[in-house]
Each structure stands twice: as C-alpha cells, then as structure tokens.
mmCIF file of C-alpha atoms in Angstrom:
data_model
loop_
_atom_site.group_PDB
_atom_site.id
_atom_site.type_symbol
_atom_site.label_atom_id
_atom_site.label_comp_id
_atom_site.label_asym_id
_atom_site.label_seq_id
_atom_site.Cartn_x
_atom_site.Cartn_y
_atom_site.Cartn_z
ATOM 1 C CA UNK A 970 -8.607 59.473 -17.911
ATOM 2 C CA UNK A 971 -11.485 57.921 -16.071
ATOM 3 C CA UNK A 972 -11.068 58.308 -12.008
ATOM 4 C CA UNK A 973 -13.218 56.876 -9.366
ATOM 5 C CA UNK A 974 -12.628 58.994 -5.966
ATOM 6 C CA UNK A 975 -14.360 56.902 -2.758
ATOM 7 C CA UNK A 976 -14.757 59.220 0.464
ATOM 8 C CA UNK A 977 -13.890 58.533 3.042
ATOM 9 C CA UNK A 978 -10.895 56.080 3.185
ATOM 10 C CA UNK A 979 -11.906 55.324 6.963
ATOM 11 C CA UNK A 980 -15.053 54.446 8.679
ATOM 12 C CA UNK A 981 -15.307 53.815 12.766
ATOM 13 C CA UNK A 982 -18.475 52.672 13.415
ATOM 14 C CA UNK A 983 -20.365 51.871 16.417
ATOM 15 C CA UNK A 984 -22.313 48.777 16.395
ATOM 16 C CA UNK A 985 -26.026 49.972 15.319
ATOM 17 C CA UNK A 986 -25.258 53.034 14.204
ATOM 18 C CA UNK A 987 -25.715 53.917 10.371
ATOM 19 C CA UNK A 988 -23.272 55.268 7.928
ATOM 20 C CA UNK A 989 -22.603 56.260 4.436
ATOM 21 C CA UNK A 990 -19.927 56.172 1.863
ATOM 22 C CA UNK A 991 -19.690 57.881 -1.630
ATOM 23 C CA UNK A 992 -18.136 57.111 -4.382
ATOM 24 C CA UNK A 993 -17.413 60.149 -7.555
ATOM 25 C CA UNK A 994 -16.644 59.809 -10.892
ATOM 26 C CA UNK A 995 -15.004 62.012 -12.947
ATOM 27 C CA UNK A 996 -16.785 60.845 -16.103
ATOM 28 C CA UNK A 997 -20.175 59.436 -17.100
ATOM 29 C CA UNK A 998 -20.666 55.848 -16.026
ATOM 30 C CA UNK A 999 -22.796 52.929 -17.721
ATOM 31 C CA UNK A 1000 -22.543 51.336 -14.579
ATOM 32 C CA UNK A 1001 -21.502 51.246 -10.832
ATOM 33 C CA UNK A 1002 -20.360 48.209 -8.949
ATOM 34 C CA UNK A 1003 -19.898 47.782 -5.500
ATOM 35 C CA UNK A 1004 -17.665 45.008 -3.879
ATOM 36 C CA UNK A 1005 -16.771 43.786 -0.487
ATOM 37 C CA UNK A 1006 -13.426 42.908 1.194
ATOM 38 C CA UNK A 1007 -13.169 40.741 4.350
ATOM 39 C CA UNK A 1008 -9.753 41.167 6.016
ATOM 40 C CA UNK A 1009 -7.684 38.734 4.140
ATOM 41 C CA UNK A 1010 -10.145 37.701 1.487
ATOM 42 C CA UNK A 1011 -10.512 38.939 -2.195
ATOM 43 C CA UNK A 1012 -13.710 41.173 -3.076
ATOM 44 C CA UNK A 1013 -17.257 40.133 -3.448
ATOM 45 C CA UNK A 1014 -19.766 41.393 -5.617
ATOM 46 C CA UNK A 1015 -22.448 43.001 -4.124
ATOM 47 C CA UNK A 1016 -24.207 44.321 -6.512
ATOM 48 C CA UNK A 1017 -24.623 46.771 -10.089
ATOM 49 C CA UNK A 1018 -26.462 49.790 -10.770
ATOM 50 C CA UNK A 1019 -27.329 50.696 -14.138
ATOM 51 C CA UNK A 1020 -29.977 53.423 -14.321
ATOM 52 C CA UNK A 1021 -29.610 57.210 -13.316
ATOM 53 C CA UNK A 1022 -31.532 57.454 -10.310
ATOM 54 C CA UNK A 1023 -31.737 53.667 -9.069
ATOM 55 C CA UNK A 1024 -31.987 52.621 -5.775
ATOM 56 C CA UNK A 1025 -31.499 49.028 -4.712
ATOM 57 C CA UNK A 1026 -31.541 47.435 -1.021
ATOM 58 C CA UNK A 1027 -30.005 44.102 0.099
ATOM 59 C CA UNK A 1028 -31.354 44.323 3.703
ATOM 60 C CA UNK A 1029 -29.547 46.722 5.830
ATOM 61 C CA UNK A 1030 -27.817 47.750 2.867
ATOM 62 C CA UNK A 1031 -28.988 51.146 0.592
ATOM 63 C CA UNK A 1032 -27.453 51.846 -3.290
ATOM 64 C CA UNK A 1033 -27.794 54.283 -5.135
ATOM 65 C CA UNK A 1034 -26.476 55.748 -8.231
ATOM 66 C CA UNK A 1035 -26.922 59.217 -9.164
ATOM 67 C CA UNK A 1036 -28.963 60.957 -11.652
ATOM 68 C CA UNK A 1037 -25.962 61.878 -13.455
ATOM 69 C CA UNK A 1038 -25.128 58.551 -13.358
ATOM 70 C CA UNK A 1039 -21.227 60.200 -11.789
ATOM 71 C CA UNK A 1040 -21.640 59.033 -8.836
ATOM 72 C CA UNK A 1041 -22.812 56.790 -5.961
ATOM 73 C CA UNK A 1042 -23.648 55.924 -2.520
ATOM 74 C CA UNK A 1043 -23.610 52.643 -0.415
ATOM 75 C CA UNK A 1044 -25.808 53.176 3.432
ATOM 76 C CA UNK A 1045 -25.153 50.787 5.989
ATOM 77 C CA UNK A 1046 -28.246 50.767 8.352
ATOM 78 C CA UNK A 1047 -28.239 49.563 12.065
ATOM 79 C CA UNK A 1048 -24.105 48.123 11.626
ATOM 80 C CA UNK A 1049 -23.371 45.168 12.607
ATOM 81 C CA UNK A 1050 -19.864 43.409 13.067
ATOM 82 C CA UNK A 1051 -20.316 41.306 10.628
ATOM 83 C CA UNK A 1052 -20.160 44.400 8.448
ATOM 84 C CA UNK A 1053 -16.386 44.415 9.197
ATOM 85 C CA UNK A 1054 -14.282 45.378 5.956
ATOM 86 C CA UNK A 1055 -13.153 46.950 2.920
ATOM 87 C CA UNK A 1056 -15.614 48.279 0.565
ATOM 88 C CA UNK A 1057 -14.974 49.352 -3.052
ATOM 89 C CA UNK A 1058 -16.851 50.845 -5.243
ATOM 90 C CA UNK A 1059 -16.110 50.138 -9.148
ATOM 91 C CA UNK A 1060 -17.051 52.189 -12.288
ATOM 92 C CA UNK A 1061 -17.223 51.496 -15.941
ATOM 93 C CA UNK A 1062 -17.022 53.928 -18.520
ATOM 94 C CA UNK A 1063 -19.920 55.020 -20.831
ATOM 95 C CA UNK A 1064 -17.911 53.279 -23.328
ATOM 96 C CA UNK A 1065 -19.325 49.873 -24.017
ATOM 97 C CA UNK A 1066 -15.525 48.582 -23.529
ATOM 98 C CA UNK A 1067 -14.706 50.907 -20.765
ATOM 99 C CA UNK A 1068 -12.346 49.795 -17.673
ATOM 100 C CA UNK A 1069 -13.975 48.937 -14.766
ATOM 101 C CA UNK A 1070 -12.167 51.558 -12.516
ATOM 102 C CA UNK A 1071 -11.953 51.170 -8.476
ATOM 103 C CA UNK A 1072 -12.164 53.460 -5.854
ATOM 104 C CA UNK A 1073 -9.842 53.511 -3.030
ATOM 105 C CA UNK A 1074 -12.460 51.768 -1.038
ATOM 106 C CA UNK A 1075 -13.771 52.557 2.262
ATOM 107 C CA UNK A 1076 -12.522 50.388 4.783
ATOM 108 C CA UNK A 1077 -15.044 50.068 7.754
ATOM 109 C CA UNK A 1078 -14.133 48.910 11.228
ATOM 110 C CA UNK A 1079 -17.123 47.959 13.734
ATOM 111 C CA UNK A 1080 -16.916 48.945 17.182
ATOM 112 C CA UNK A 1081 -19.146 46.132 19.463
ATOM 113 C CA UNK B 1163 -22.609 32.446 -7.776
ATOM 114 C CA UNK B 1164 -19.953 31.861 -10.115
ATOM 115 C CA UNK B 1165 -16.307 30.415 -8.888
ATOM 116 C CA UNK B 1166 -12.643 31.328 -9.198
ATOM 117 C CA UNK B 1167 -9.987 29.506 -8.014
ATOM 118 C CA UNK B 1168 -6.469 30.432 -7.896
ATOM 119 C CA UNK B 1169 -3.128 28.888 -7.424
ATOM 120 C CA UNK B 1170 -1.417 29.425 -5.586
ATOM 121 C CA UNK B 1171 -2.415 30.697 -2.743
ATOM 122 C CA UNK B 1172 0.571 31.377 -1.473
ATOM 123 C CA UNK B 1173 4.210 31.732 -2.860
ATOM 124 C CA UNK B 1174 7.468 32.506 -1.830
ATOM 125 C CA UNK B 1175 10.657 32.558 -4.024
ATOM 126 C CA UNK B 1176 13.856 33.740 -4.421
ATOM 127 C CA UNK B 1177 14.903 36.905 -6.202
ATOM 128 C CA UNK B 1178 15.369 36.186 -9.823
ATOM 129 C CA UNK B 1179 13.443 33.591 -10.569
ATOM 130 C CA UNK B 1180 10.048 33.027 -12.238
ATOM 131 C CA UNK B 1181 6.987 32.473 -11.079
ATOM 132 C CA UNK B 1182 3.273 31.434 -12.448
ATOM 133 C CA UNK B 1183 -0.031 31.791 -11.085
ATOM 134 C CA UNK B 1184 -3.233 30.404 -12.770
ATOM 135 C CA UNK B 1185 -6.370 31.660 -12.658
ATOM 136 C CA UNK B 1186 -9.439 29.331 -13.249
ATOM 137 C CA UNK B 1187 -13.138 29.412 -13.559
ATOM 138 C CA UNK B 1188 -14.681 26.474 -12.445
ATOM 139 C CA UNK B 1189 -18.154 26.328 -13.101
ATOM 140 C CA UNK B 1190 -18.385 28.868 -15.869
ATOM 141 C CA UNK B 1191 -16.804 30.340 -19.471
ATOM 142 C CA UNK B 1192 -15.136 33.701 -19.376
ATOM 143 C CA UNK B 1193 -12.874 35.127 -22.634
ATOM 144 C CA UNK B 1194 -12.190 37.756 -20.694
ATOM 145 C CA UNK B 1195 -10.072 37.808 -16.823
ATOM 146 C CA UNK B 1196 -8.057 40.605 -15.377
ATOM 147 C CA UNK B 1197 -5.479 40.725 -13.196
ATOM 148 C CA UNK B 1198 -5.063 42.574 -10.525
ATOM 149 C CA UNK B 1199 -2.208 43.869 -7.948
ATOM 150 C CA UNK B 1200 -3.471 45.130 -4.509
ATOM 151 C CA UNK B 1201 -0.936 46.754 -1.780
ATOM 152 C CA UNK B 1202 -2.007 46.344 2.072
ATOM 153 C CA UNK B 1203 -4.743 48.620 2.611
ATOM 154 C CA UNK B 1204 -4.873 49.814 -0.566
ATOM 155 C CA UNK B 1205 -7.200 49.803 -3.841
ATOM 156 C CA UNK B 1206 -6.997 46.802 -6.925
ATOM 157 C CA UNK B 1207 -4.534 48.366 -9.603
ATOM 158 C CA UNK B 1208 -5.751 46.453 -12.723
ATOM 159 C CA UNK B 1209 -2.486 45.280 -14.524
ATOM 160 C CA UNK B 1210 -3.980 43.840 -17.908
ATOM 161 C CA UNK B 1211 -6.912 42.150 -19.431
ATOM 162 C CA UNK B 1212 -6.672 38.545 -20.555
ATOM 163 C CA UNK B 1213 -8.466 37.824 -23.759
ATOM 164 C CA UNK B 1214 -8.562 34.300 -24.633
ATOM 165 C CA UNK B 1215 -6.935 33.843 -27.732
ATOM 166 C CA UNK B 1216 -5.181 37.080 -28.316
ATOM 167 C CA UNK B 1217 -2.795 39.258 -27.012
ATOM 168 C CA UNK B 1218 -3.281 40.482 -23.358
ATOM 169 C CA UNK B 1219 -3.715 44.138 -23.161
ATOM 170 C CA UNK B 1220 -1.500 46.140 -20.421
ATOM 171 C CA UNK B 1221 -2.244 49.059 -18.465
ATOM 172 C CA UNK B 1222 0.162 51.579 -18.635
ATOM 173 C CA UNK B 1223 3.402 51.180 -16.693
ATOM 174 C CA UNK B 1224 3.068 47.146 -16.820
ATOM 175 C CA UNK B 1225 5.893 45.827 -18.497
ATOM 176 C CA UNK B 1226 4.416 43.235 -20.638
ATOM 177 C CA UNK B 1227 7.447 41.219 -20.675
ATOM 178 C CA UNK B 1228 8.261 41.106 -16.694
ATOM 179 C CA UNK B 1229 4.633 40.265 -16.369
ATOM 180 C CA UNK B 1230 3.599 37.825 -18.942
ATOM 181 C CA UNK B 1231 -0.087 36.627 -19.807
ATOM 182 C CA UNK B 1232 -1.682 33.482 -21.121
ATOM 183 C CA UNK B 1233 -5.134 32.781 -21.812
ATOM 184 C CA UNK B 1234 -5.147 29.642 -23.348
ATOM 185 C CA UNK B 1235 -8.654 28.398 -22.979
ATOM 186 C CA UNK B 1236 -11.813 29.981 -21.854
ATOM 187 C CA UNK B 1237 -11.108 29.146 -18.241
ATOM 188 C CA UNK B 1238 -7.908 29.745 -17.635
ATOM 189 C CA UNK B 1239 -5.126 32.127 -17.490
ATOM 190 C CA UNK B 1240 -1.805 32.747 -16.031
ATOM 191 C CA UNK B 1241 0.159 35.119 -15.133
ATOM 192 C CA UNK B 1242 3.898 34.474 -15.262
ATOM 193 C CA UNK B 1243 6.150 37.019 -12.928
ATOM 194 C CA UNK B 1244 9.355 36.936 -13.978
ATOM 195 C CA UNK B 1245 12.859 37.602 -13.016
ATOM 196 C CA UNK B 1246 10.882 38.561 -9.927
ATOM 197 C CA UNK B 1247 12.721 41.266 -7.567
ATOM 198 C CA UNK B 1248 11.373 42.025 -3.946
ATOM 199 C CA UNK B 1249 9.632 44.956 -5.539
ATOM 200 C CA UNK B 1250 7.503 42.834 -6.918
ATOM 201 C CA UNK B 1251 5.876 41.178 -3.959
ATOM 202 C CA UNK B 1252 2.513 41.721 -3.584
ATOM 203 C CA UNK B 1253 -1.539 40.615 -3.602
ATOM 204 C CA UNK B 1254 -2.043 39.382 -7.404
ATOM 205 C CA UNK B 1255 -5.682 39.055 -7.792
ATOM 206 C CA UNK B 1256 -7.619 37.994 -10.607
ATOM 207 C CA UNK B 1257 -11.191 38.071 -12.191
ATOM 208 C CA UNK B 1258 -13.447 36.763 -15.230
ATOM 209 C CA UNK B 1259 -16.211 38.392 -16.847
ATOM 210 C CA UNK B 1260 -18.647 35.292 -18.019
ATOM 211 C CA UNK B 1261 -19.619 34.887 -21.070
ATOM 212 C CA UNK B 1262 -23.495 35.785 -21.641
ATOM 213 C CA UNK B 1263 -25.966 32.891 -21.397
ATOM 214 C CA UNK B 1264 -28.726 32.293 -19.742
ATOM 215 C CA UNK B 1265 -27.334 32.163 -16.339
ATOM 216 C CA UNK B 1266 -25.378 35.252 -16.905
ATOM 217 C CA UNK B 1267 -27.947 37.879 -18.875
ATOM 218 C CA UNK B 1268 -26.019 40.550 -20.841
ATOM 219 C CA UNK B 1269 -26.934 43.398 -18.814
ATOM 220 C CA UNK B 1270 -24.905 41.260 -16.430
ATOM 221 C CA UNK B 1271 -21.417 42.834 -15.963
ATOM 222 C CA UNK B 1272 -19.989 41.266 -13.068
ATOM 223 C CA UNK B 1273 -16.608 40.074 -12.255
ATOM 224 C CA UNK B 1274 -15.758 37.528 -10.062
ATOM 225 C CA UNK B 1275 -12.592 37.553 -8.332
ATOM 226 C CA UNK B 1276 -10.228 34.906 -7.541
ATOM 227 C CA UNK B 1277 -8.954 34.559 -3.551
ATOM 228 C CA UNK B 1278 -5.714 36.186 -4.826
ATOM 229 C CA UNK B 1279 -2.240 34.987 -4.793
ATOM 230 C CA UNK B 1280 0.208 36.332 -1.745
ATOM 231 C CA UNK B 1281 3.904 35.963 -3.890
ATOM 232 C CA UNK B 1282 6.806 37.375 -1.574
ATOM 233 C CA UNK B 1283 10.059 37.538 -2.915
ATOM 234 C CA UNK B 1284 13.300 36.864 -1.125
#
C-alpha cells in the first residue's frame, strides 16, 4: 500500500538559520499537503500542491513537489520561534478516492 | 478558513464504559470527516471515513464495533468508544472535507481538523 516516509523525525534549529524537510512517497501522488502542529494543538493546513514541478512560497516558507510528483519538500528560511512544531506532510493517491496518507512529521524545535 | 469544533475536549472515564465524541463543522457542509488517533509524538493514524448517510468505512485493524461511527447530517459525526479499556486512551482527532462550492473550488482538497479530543481511561 501507499506510504508516505518524512525525513527527518527531528529538527534543532537555531533561530535564523534555514532548514529543510522531505517528504517520499512510495507511489504516484495527485496531491501533497502539508500541515502544521503547535505543541498541544491539532494540525493546520498550510497548503496543497498539485502539479509536478510546483513551487509555492508563504513568506519564509518554500514547497515544492517533485517532478515525479513522489515526493516533496517544505524550506524554512531565516527560523523563527514562532516556527516551533510538528510538521506533517500528507499524500493522496493518484486515485481520485485515494487516502490522504501522513508522514511521520518532522517535529522542529527553535533554539533562540 | 473553515471551522471544526469538537467535544469534548477533554474526557476521562472509567474502564468499561462508553464514550462519544462529536465532531462538527460550523460554518460549512462536509459528507465526508475522518477520524483520527494520534500517540504523543507520533503521526495521525486515520481510523475510518465518515460518509454521511452510509456506512463508515474502517481502516484495517479498527474494530468497527469497539469504535462506532455516525454521520447523521452533513455536519456532524461521532465517534462512540466503547467498552473503553486503558489501551484505548489516546488523541482522537477529526476532519471534514467540504463539500465543493464556491468558497471551496474542487481542485480544493483540504481537510480541516478538529482541536482533537484527549479521552484517558481509568
């Protein structure tokens, strides 16, 4: 079945540095979500890729899905504290009623 | 964005017994919602999709009849936990997929979650 592998599982950051984390799929995807997780909260959307290749940016934040459309990246610029928590990444299957599958999520703690 | 709200946010109950948690859009129409188990530090395990009117679908290893599923209108559902065991405490989070309109395009596949339920059992 459909897997979603998120690398890595841990992310110590120093405030205003930059970092990365990838998300693989072991099947095609029509479509890559990525949510947030505040300590204690439940996940927020942040946002869906559809198209092999795009690239979207919410401010500091870089995603992009590959050309395969397998796999995916989310690039923190400049972090911030505020940038404290969990982040998942979610896939659905190239089927139309594919599951929406998460990753393990990446959970990101902020050094001041 | 769109709203969830679930309740309740917080339950504790003794070993054996049943216990429900609803799951509510507020400000918009969803046939579908899924429900969701999370462990401390760890991923969302979906459980089963709630399709309003019909059966729910399980995942496998969900025991359809220890966790039971109602969608009885296109903004609710609830997930009943029964004959709960201390095995079964955990983060039960759900989410709704709205149904396409204007404010929600098609191409628009997101899910928004509820704040989650914390249930410990005794």
């Amino acid at each position: 079945g459909q897997q979603v592998m998120q690398i890595p599982q841990y992310q110590h950051v120093q405030e205003g540095e930059d970092f990365t984390t990838y998300c693989n799929s072991s099947t095609t995807l029509s479509n890559i979500q990525w949510y947030k997780q505040r300590p204690g909260g439940h996940p927020v959307f942040l946002i869906q890729l559809v198209k092999s290749g795009e690239v979207k940016k919410q401010k500091r934040l870089t995603f992009q899905f590959g050309e395969a459309k397998k796999n995916s990246s989310l690039h923190i610029t400049a972090t911030q504290t505020t940038d404290v928590g969990t982040y998942f990444c979610a896939g659905r299957g190239a089927d139309s009623w594919g599951k929406l599958q998460f990753g393990a999520g990446t959970q990101v703690v902020v050094t001041p | 964005g769109a709203v969830v709200s679930q309740h309740p946010s917080r339950v504790i109950c003794k070993s054996g017994t049943s216990v429900k948690i609803e799951c509510r859009s507020l400000d918009f129409q969803a046939t579908t919602m899924f429900w969701y188990r999370q462990f401390p530090k760890k991923s969302l395990m979906l459980m089963a999709t709630s399709n309003e009117g019909s059966k729910a679908t399980y995942e496998q290893g969900v025991e359809k009849d220890k966790f039971l599923i109602n969608h009885a209108s296109l903004t609710l559902s609830t997930l009943t936990v029964t004959s709960a065991h201390p095995e079964d405490s955990s983060f039960y989070i759900c989410s709704a997929r709205a149904i396409p309109s204007g404010r929600f395009p098609p191409s628009t596949d997101t899910q928004y979650f509820g704040p989650g339920t914390r249930l410990t059992v005794l």
